[in-house]
C-alpha cells in the first residue's frame, strides 16, 4: 500500500484501485495481450510476494481432520456424470461415492456444494461435454 498516512476512506479507495489495476493486468494476460514494462514488473513483484507467502506446511484447521477431499469428490462425481458409457443418476453417484470414501451421502453433497462448480468448469475447459 502506501507509506504515507491515509484516513480509512482514502486507504479503502487506494486498496480498491490497486485491486482493480491488478485485475486489469490479469485480464490482459488472459486475453493474450502483451504487457508493458511496468505491468511486467508488477506481475513479477506480485508473484514473488505470493511465493514468499506459500507455507511450508498446511494450516491445521479447527475440529477433526476431514475424511474426504472435496475437490477429489467433485472431480470423481463429474467424471461419473459425464462418462458417455455409464448411465448413472445423481442419487446413485452420491451413493457410490459415499461407499467408496466411507462417508455419508450428506458429506458427498457438502463436498459437491463446495467444489462441484469448480469441477464442472474444469471438465468444460477440457472440452468434455455433459451428457
CSV table of C-alpha atoms in Angstrom, one decimal:
chain,number,residue,atom,x,y,z
A,1,UNK,CA,0.0,0.0,0.0
A,2,UNK,CA,1.2,3.4,0.9
A,3,UNK,CA,4.0,4.6,3.2
A,4,UNK,CA,2.0,7.8,3.7
A,5,UNK,CA,-0.7,8.0,6.4
A,6,UNK,CA,-4.2,7.8,4.9
A,7,UNK,CA,-7.5,8.1,6.5
A,8,UNK,CA,-9.7,5.0,6.4
A,9,UNK,CA,-11.7,6.1,3.3
A,10,UNK,CA,-8.6,7.0,1.3
A,11,UNK,CA,-7.0,3.7,2.3
A,12,UNK,CA,-10.0,1.8,1.2
A,13,UNK,CA,-10.2,3.7,-2.1
A,14,UNK,CA,-6.4,3.2,-2.8
A,15,UNK,CA,-6.7,-0.5,-2.0
A,16,UNK,CA,-9.7,-0.9,-4.4
A,17,UNK,CA,-7.7,1.0,-7.1
A,18,UNK,CA,-4.8,-1.4,-6.6
A,19,UNK,CA,-7.0,-4.5,-6.8
A,20,UNK,CA,-8.6,-3.1,-10.0
A,21,UNK,CA,-5.2,-2.5,-11.5
A,22,UNK,CA,-4.0,-6.0,-10.8
A,23,UNK,CA,-7.3,-7.4,-12.2
A,24,UNK,CA,-6.8,-5.4,-15.3
A,25,UNK,CA,-3.3,-6.9,-15.7
A,26,UNK,CA,-4.7,-10.4,-15.2
A,27,UNK,CA,-7.4,-9.7,-17.8
A,28,UNK,CA,-4.7,-8.6,-20.3
A,29,UNK,CA,-2.7,-11.8,-19.6
A,30,UNK,CA,-5.8,-14.0,-20.1
A,31,UNK,CA,-6.6,-12.2,-23.4
A,32,UNK,CA,-3.1,-12.9,-24.6
A,33,UNK,CA,-2.2,-9.2,-24.8
A,34,UNK,CA,1.4,-8.1,-24.4
A,35,UNK,CA,2.2,-6.2,-21.2
A,36,UNK,CA,4.1,-3.0,-21.0
A,37,UNK,CA,7.3,-2.9,-18.9
A,38,UNK,CA,5.5,-1.6,-15.8
A,39,UNK,CA,2.9,-4.3,-15.9
A,40,UNK,CA,5.5,-7.0,-16.3
A,41,UNK,CA,7.4,-5.6,-13.3
A,42,UNK,CA,4.2,-5.5,-11.2
A,43,UNK,CA,3.5,-9.2,-12.2
A,44,UNK,CA,7.0,-10.2,-11.1
A,45,UNK,CA,6.7,-8.4,-7.8
A,46,UNK,CA,3.3,-9.9,-7.0
A,47,UNK,CA,4.3,-13.4,-7.9
A,48,UNK,CA,7.5,-13.1,-5.8
A,49,UNK,CA,5.5,-11.8,-2.9
A,50,UNK,CA,3.0,-14.6,-3.3
A,51,UNK,CA,5.8,-17.2,-3.5
A,52,UNK,CA,7.1,-16.0,-0.2
A,53,UNK,CA,3.7,-16.4,1.5
A,54,UNK,CA,3.3,-20.1,0.5
A,55,UNK,CA,3.6,-22.0,3.7
A,56,UNK,CA,5.9,-25.0,4.1
A,57,UNK,CA,3.2,-27.0,5.9
A,58,UNK,CA,-0.6,-27.0,5.6
A,59,UNK,CA,-2.6,-25.0,8.1
A,60,UNK,CA,-4.3,-27.1,10.7
A,61,UNK,CA,-7.9,-26.1,11.0
A,62,UNK,CA,-10.0,-26.4,14.0
A,63,UNK,CA,-12.0,-29.6,14.5
A,64,UNK,CA,-11.5,-33.0,13.2
A,65,UNK,CA,-9.4,-33.9,10.2
A,66,UNK,CA,-11.6,-34.1,7.1
A,67,UNK,CA,-12.1,-37.6,5.8
A,68,UNK,CA,-12.5,-36.6,2.2
A,69,UNK,CA,-11.1,-34.0,-0.1
A,70,UNK,CA,-14.0,-32.1,-1.7
A,71,UNK,CA,-12.0,-31.4,-4.9
A,72,UNK,CA,-11.4,-35.1,-5.4
A,73,UNK,CA,-15.0,-36.0,-4.7
A,74,UNK,CA,-16.2,-33.3,-7.1
A,75,UNK,CA,-13.9,-34.4,-9.9
A,76,UNK,CA,-14.9,-38.1,-9.4
A,77,UNK,CA,-18.6,-37.1,-9.5
A,78,UNK,CA,-18.2,-35.0,-12.7
A,79,UNK,CA,-16.2,-37.9,-14.3
A,80,UNK,CA,-19.1,-40.3,-13.5
A,81,UNK,CA,-21.8,-38.0,-14.7
A,82,UNK,CA,-20.0,-37.2,-17.9
A,83,UNK,CA,-18.9,-40.7,-18.9
A,84,UNK,CA,-20.9,-41.5,-22.0
A,85,UNK,CA,-20.5,-45.2,-21.5
A,86,UNK,CA,-22.0,-45.3,-18.0
A,87,UNK,CA,-25.6,-44.2,-17.2
A,88,UNK,CA,-25.9,-43.2,-13.6
A,89,UNK,CA,-28.3,-40.9,-11.7
A,90,UNK,CA,-27.0,-38.2,-9.3
A,91,UNK,CA,-28.5,-40.2,-6.4
A,92,UNK,CA,-26.7,-43.4,-7.5
A,93,UNK,CA,-23.5,-41.4,-7.9
A,94,UNK,CA,-23.9,-40.0,-4.4
A,95,UNK,CA,-24.3,-43.5,-3.0
A,96,UNK,CA,-21.3,-44.9,-4.9
A,97,UNK,CA,-19.0,-42.0,-3.8
A,98,UNK,CA,-20.2,-42.3,-0.2
A,99,UNK,CA,-19.4,-46.0,-0.2
A,100,UNK,CA,-16.1,-45.5,-1.9
A,101,UNK,CA,-15.0,-42.8,0.6
A,102,UNK,CA,-16.7,-44.4,3.6
A,103,UNK,CA,-18.7,-41.2,4.4
A,104,UNK,CA,-22.4,-40.3,4.4
A,105,UNK,CA,-24.2,-39.1,1.3
A,106,UNK,CA,-24.6,-35.8,3.1
A,107,UNK,CA,-20.8,-35.5,3.2
A,108,UNK,CA,-20.7,-36.1,-0.5
A,109,UNK,CA,-23.4,-33.4,-1.1
A,110,UNK,CA,-21.4,-30.9,1.1
A,111,UNK,CA,-18.2,-31.6,-0.9
A,112,UNK,CA,-20.1,-31.1,-4.1
A,113,UNK,CA,-21.6,-27.8,-2.8
A,114,UNK,CA,-18.0,-26.6,-2.1
A,115,UNK,CA,-16.2,-27.8,-5.2
A,116,UNK,CA,-18.8,-29.0,-7.7
A,117,UNK,CA,-18.9,-25.9,-9.8
A,118,UNK,CA,-15.1,-25.8,-10.0
A,119,UNK,CA,-15.0,-29.4,-11.1
A,120,UNK,CA,-17.7,-28.8,-13.8
A,121,UNK,CA,-15.7,-25.8,-15.0
A,122,UNK,CA,-12.6,-27.9,-15.2
A,123,UNK,CA,-14.3,-30.5,-17.3
A,124,UNK,CA,-15.8,-27.8,-19.5
A,125,UNK,CA,-12.4,-26.2,-20.0
A,126,UNK,CA,-11.1,-29.6,-21.2
A,127,UNK,CA,-13.9,-29.8,-23.7
A,128,UNK,CA,-15.5,-32.8,-22.1
A,129,UNK,CA,-19.3,-32.5,-22.7
A,130,UNK,CA,-22.0,-33.1,-20.2
A,131,UNK,CA,-24.4,-35.9,-21.0
